PDB file of C-alpha atoms and ligand atoms in Angstrom:
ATOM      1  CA  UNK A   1      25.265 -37.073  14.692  1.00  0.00           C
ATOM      2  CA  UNK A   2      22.665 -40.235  15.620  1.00  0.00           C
ATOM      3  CA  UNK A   3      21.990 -42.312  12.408  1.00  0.00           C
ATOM      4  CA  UNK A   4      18.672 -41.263  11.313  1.00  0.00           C
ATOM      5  CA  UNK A   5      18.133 -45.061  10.598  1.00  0.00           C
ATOM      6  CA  UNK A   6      18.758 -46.505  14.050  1.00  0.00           C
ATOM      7  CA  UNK A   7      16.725 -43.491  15.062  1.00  0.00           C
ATOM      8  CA  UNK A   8      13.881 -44.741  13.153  1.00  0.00           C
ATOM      9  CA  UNK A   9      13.638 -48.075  13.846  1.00  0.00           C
ATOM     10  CA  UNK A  10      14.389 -46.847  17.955  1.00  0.00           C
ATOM     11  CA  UNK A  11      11.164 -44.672  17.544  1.00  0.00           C
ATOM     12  CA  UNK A  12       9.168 -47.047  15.562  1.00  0.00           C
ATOM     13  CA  UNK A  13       9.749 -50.259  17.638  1.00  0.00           C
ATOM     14  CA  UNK A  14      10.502 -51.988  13.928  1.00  0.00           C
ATOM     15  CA  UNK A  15      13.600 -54.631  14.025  1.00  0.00           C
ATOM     16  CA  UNK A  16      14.476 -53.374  10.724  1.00  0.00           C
ATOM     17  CA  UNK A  17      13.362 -51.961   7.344  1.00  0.00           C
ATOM     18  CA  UNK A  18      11.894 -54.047   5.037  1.00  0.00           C
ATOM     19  CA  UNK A  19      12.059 -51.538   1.672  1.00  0.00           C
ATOM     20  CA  UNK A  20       9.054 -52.448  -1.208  1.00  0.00           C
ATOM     21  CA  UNK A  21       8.751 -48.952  -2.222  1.00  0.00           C
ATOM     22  CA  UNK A  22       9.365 -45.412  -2.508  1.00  0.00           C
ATOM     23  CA  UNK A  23       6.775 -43.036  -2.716  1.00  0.00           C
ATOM     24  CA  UNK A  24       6.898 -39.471  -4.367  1.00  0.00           C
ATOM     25  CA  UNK A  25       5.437 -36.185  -3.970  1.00  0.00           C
ATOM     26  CA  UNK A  26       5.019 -34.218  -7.219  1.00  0.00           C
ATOM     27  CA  UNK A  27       5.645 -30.787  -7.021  1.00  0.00           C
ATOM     28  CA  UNK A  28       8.738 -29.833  -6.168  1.00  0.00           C
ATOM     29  CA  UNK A  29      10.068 -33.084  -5.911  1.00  0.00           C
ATOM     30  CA  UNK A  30       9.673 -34.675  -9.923  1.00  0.00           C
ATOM     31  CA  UNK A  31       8.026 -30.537 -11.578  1.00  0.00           C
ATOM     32  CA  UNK A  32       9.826 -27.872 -10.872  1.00  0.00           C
ATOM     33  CA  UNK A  33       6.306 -26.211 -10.860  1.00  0.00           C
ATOM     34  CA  UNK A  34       6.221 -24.420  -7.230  1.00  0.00           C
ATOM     35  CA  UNK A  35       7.332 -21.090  -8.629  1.00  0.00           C
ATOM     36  CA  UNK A  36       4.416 -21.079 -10.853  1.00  0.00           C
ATOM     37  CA  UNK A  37       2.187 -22.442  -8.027  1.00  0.00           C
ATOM     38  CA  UNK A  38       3.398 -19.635  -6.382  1.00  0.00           C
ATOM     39  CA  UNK A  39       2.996 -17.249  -8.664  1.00  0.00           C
ATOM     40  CA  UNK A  40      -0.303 -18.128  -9.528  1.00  0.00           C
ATOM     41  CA  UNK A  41      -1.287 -18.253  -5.978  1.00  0.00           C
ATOM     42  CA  UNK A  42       0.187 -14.685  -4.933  1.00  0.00           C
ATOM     43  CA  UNK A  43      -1.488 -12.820  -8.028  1.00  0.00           C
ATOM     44  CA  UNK A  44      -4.691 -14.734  -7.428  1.00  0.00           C
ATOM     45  CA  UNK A  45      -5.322 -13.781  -3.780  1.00  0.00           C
ATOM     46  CA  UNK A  46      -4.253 -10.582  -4.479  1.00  0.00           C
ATOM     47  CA  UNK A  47      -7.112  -9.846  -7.046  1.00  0.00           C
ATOM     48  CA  UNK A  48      -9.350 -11.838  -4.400  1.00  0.00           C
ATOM     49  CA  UNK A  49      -8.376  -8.910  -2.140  1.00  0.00           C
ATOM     50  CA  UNK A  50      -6.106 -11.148   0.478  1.00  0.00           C
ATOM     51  CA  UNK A  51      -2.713  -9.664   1.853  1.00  0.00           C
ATOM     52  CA  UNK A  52      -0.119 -12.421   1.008  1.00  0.00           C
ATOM     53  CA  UNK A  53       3.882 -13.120   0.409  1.00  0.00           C
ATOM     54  CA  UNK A  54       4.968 -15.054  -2.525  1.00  0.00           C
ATOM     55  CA  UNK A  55       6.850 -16.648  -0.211  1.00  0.00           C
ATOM     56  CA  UNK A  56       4.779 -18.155   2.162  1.00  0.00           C
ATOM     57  CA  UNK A  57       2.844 -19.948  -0.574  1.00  0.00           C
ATOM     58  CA  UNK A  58       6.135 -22.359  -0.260  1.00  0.00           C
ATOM     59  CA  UNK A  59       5.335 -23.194   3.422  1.00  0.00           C
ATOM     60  CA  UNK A  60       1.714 -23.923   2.555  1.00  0.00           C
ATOM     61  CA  UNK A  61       2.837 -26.383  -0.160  1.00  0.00           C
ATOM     62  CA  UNK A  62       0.878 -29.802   0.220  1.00  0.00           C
ATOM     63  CA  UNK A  63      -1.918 -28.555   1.427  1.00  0.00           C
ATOM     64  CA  UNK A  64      -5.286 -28.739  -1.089  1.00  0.00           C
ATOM     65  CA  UNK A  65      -6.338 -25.839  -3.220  1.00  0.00           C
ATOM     66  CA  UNK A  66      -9.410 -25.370  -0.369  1.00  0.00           C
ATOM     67  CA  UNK A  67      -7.134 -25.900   2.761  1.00  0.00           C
ATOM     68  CA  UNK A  68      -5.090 -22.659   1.684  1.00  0.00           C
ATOM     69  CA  UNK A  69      -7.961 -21.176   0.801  1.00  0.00           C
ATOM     70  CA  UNK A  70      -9.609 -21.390   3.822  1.00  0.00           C
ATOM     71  CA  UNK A  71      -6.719 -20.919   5.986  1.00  0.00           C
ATOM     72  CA  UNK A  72      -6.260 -17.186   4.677  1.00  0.00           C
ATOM     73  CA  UNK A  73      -9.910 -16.230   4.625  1.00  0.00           C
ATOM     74  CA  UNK A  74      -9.520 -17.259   8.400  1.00  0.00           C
ATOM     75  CA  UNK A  75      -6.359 -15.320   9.032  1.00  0.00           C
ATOM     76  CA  UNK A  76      -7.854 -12.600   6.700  1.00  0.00           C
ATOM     77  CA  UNK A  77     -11.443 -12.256   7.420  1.00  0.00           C
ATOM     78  CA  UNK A  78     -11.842 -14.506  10.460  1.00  0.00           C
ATOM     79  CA  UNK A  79     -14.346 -16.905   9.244  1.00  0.00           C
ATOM     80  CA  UNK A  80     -14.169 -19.897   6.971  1.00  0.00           C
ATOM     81  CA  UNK A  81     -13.979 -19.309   3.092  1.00  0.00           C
ATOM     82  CA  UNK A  82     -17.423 -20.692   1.408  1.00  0.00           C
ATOM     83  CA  UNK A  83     -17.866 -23.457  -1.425  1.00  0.00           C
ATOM     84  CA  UNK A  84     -18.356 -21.274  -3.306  1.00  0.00           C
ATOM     85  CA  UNK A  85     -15.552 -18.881  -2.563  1.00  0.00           C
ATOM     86  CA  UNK A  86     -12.866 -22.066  -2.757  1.00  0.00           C
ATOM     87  CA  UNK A  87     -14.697 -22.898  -6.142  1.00  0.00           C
ATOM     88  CA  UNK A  88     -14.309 -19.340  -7.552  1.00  0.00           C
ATOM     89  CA  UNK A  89     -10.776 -18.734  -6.011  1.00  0.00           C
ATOM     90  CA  UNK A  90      -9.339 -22.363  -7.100  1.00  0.00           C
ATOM     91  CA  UNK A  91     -10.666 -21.566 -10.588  1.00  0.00           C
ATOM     92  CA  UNK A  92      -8.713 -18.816 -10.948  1.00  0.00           C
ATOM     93  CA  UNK A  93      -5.451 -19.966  -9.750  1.00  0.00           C
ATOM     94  CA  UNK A  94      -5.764 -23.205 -11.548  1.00  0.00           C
ATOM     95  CA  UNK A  95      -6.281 -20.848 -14.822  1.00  0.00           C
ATOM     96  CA  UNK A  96      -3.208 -18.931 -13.840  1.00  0.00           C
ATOM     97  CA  UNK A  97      -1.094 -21.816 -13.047  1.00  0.00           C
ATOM     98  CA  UNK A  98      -1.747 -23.611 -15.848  1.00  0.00           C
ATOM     99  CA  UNK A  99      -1.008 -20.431 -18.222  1.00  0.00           C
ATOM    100  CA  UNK A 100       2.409 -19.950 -16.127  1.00  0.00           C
ATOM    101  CA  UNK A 101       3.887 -23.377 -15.958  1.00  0.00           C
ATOM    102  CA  UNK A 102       6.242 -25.025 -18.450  1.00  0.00           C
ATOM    103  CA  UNK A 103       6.003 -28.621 -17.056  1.00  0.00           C
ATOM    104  CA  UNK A 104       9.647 -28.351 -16.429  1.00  0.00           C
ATOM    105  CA  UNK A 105      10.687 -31.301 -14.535  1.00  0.00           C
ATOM    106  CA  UNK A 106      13.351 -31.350 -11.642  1.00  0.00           C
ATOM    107  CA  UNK A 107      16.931 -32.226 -13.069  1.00  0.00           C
ATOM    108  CA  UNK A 108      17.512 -35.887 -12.040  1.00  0.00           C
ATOM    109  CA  UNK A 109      14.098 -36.853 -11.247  1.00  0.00           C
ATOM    110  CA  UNK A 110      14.026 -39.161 -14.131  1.00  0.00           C
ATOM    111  CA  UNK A 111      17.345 -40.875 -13.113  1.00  0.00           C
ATOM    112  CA  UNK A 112      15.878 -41.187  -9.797  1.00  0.00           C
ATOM    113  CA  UNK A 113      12.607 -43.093 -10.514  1.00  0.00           C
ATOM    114  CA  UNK A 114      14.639 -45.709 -13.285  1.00  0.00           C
ATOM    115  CA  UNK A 115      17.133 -46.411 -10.562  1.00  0.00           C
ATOM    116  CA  UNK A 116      14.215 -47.262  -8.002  1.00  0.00           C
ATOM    117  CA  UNK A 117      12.660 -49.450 -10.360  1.00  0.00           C
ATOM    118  CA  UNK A 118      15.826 -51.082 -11.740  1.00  0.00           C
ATOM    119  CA  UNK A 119      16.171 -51.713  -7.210  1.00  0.00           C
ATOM    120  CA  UNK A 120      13.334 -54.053  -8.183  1.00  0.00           C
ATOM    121  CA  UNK A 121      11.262 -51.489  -5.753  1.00  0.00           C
ATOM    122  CA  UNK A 122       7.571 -50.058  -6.767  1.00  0.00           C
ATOM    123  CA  UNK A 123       7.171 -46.384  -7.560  1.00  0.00           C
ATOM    124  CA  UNK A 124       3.978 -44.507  -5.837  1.00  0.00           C
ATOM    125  CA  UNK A 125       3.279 -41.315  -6.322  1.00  0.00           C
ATOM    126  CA  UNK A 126       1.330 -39.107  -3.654  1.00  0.00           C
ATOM    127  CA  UNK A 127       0.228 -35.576  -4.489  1.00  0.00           C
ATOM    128  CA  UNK A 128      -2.145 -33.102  -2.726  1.00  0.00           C
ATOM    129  CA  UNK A 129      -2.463 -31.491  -6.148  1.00  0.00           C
ATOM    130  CA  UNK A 130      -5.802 -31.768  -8.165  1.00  0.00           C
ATOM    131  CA  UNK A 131      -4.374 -30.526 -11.261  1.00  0.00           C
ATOM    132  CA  UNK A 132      -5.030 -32.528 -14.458  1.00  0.00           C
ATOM    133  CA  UNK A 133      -2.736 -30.521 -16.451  1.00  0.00           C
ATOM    134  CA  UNK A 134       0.732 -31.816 -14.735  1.00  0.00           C
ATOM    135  CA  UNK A 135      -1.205 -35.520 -13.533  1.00  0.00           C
ATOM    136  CA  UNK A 136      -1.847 -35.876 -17.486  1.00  0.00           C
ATOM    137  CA  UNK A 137       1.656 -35.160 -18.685  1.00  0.00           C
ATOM    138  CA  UNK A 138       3.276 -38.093 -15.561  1.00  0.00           C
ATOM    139  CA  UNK A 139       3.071 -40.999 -18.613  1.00  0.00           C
ATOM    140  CA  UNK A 140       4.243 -38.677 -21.382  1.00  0.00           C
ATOM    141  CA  UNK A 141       7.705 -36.905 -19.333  1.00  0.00           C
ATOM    142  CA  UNK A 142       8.267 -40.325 -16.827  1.00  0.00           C
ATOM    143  CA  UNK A 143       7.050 -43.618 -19.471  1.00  0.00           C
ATOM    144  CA  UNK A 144       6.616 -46.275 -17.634  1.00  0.00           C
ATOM    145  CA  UNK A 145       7.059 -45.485 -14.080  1.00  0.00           C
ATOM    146  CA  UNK A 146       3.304 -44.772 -12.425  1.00  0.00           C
ATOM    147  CA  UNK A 147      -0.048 -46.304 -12.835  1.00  0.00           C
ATOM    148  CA  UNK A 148      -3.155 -44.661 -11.327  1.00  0.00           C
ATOM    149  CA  UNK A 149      -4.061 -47.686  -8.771  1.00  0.00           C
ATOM    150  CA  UNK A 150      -0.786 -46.709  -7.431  1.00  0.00           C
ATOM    151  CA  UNK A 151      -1.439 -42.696  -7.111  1.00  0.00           C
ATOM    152  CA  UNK A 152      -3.237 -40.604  -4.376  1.00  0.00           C
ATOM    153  CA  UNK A 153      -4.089 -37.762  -5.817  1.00  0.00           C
ATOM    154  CA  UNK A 154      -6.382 -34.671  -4.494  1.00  0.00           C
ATOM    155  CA  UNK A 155      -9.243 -36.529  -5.335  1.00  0.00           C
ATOM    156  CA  UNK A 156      -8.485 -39.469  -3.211  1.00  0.00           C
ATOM    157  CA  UNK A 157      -8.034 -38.191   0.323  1.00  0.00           C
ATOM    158  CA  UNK A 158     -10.566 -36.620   2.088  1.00  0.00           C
ATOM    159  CA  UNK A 159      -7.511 -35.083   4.924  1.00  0.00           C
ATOM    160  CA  UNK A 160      -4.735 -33.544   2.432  1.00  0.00           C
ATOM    161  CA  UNK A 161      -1.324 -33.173   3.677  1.00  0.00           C
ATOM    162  CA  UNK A 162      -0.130 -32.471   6.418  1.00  0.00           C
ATOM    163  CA  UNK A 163      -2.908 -34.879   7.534  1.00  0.00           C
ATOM    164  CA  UNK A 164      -1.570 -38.569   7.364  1.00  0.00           C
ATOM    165  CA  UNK A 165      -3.722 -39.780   5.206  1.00  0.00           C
ATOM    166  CA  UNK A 166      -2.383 -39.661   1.942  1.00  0.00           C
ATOM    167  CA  UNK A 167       0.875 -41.214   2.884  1.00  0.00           C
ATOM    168  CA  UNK A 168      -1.339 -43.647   4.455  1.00  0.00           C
ATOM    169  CA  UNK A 169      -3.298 -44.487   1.486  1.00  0.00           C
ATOM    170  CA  UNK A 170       0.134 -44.425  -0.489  1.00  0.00           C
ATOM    171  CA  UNK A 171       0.855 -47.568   1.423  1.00  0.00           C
ATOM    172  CA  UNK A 172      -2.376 -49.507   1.189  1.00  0.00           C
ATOM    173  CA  UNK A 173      -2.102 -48.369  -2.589  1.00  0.00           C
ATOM    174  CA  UNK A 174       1.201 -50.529  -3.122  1.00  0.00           C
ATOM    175  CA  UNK A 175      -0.511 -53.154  -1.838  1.00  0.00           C
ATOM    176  CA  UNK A 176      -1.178 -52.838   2.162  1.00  0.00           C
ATOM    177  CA  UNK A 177       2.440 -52.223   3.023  1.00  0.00           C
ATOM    178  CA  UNK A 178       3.432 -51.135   6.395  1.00  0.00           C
ATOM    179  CA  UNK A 179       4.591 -48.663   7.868  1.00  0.00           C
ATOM    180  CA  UNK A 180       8.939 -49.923   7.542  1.00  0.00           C
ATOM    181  CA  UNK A 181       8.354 -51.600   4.167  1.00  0.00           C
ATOM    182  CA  UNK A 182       8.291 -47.870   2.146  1.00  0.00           C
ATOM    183  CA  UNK A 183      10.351 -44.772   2.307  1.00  0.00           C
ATOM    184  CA  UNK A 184       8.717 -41.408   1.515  1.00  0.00           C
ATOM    185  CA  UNK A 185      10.624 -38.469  -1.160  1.00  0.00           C
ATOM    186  CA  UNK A 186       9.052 -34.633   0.090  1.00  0.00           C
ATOM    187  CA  UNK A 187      10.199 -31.323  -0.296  1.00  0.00           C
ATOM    188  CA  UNK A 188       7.288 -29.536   2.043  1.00  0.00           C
ATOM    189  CA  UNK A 189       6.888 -29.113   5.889  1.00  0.00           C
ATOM    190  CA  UNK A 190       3.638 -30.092   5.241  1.00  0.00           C
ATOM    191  CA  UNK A 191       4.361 -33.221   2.757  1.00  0.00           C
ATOM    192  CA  UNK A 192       7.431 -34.317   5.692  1.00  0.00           C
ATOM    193  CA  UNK A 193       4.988 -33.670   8.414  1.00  0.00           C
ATOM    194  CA  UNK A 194       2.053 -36.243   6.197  1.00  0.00           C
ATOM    195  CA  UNK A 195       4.820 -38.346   6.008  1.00  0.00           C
ATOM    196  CA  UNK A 196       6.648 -38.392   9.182  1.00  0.00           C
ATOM    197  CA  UNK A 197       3.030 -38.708  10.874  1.00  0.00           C
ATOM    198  CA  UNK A 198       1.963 -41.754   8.863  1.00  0.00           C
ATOM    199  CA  UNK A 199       4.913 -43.149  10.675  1.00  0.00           C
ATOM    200  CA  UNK A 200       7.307 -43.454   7.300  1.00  0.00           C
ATOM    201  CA  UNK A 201      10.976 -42.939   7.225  1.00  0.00           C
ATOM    202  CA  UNK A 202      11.037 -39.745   5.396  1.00  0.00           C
ATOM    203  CA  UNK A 203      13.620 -37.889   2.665  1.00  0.00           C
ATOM    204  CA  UNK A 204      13.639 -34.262   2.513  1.00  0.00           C
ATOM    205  CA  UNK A 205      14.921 -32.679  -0.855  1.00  0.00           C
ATOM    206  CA  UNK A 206      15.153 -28.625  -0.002  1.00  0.00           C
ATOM    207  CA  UNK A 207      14.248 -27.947  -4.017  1.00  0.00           C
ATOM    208  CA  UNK A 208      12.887 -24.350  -2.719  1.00  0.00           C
ATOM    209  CA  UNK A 209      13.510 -21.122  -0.344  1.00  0.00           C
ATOM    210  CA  UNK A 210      12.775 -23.088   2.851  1.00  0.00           C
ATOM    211  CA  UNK A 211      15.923 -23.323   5.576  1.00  0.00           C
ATOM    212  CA  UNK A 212      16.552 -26.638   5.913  1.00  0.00           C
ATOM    213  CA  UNK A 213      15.761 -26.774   9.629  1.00  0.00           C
ATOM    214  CA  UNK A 214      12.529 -26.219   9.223  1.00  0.00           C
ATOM    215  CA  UNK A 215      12.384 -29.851   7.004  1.00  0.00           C
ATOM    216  CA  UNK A 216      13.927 -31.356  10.224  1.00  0.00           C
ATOM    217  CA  UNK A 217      11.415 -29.419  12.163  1.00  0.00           C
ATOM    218  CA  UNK A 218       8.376 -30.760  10.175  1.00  0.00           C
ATOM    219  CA  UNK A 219       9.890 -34.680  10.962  1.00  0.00           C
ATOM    220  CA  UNK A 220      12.446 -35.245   8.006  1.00  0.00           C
ATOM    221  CA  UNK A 221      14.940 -38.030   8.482  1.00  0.00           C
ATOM    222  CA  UNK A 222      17.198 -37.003   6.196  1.00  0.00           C
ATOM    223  CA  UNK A 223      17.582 -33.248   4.055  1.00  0.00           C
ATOM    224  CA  UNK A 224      19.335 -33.148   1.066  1.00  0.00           C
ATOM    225  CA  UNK A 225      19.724 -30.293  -1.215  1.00  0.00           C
ATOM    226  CA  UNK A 226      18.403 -31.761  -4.201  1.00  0.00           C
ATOM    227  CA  UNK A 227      17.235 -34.633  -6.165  1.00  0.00           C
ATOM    228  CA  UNK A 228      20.633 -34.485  -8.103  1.00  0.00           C
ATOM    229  CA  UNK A 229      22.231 -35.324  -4.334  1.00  0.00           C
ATOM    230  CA  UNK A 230      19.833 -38.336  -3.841  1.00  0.00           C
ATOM    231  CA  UNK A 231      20.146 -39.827  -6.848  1.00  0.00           C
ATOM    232  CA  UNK A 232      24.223 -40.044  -6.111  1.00  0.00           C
ATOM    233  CA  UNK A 233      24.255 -40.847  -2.436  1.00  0.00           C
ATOM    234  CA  UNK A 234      20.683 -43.379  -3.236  1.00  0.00           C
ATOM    235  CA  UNK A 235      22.452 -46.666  -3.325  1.00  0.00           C
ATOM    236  CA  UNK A 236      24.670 -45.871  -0.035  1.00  0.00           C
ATOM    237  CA  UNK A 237      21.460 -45.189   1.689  1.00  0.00           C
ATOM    238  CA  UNK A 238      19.266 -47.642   0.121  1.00  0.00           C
ATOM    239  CA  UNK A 239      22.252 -49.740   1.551  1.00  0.00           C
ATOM    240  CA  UNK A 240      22.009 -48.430   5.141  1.00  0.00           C
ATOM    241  CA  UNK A 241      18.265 -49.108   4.878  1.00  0.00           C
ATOM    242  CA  UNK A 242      18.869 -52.718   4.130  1.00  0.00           C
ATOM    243  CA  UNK A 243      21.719 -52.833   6.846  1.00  0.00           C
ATOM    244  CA  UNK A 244      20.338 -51.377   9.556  1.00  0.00           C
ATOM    245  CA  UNK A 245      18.704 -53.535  12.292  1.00  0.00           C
ATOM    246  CA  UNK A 246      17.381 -52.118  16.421  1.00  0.00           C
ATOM    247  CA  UNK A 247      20.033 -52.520  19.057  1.00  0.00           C
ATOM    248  CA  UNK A 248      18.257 -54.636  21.475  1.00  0.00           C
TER     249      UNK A 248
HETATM  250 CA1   CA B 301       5.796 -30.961  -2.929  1.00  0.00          CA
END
């Protein structure tokens, strides 16, 4: 199997890594909130009138509220949804959502973001979501470990995922790092395809339904079947990222 950090730095044209942070996705990846998101996104489309899975909400994770909105009134109705219509719809699901989900957070997550930090590296997080209930309770379940000058949210982008952009502004939020200097946690096509197109060396956790393949697929570097897995095999890689250096 090729190292997926010589691949990187092959692709990239980088000599080597030169790790300042990690930046982390939010659902799915430090809440295990994507079965409520889920939920709340099936029933609400439903009483909208659109023909949906439950499952496929999981493939459109990262993208905004109005993104997968609009992307089933197109595939529905052929047309774009209206402000209005992503206003009314988005209301709704947030009201769901927030009446479905526990603010569980994934097992090991915590372990995770302490060991980072105690690496001496920063901690960004970067989040398509928009919702105030799970952004407000980041201090209260993970003390100490984000600051808003160091978050992309929803409101920050103007491209969600799988646009580049956040990742992008995850950088220049942890002070104008490039593109070798940060390493990317995802669990969603769309979040490893934001990722892997911002140019960022990019971890995969499969914390949901998907096949793994389709992480690879989307531009992951490396899968792994859960945060529990990273946080044990994190200072052998962390390691290899230090280690590694271009064959010239
Ligand atoms: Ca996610």
């Amino acid at each position: 199997m090729t190292d997926p950090f010589q691949a990187y730095l092959s692709l990239t044209g980088y000599t080597r890594f030169d790790i300042q942070a990690v930046l982390f996705d939010m659902d799915g990846v430090l809440y295990n909130s994507m079965p409520a998101h889920c939920k709340s996104w099936f029933q609400t489309m439903t009483e909208f009138g659109y023909h949906c899975t439950y499952e496929e909400f999981f493939i459109h994770e990262g993208r905004t509220g109005g993104s997968t909105i609009n992307l089933l009134t197109q595939r529905e109705f052929g047309r774009d949804a209206t402000e209005e219509e992503i206003k009314v719809i988005y209301a709704r699901k947030t009201e769901l959502f927030t009446q479905y989900n526990q603010g569980e957070t994934i097992p090991f997550a915590r372990e995770m973001l302490h060991q980072v930090k105690s690496n001496g590296l920063d901690t960004i997080l970067v989040t398509g979501s928009g919702q105030h209930s799970l952004l407000g309770k980041l201090e209260e379940n993970f003390p100490g470990i984000f600051v808003r000058e160091k978050m992309v949210t929803a409101f920050d982008v103007k491209n969600g995922k799988p646009n580049p952009e956040p990742y992008l502004k995850g950088l220049t939020r942890g002070g104008r790092l490039e593109t070798n200097q940060a390493v990317v946690v995802e669990n969603a096509p769309m979040g490893v395809q934001s990722a892997s197109d911002a140019g960022i060396f990019c971890i995969a956790i499969n914390t949901g339904p998907i096949d793994e393949q389709v992480l690879y697929d989307a531009g992951a570097d490396i899968v792994l079947p859960s945060m529990e897995d990273l946080f044990v095999k994190w200072e052998s890689i962390l390691a290899s990222l230090k280690n590694a250096s271009r064959k010239i």
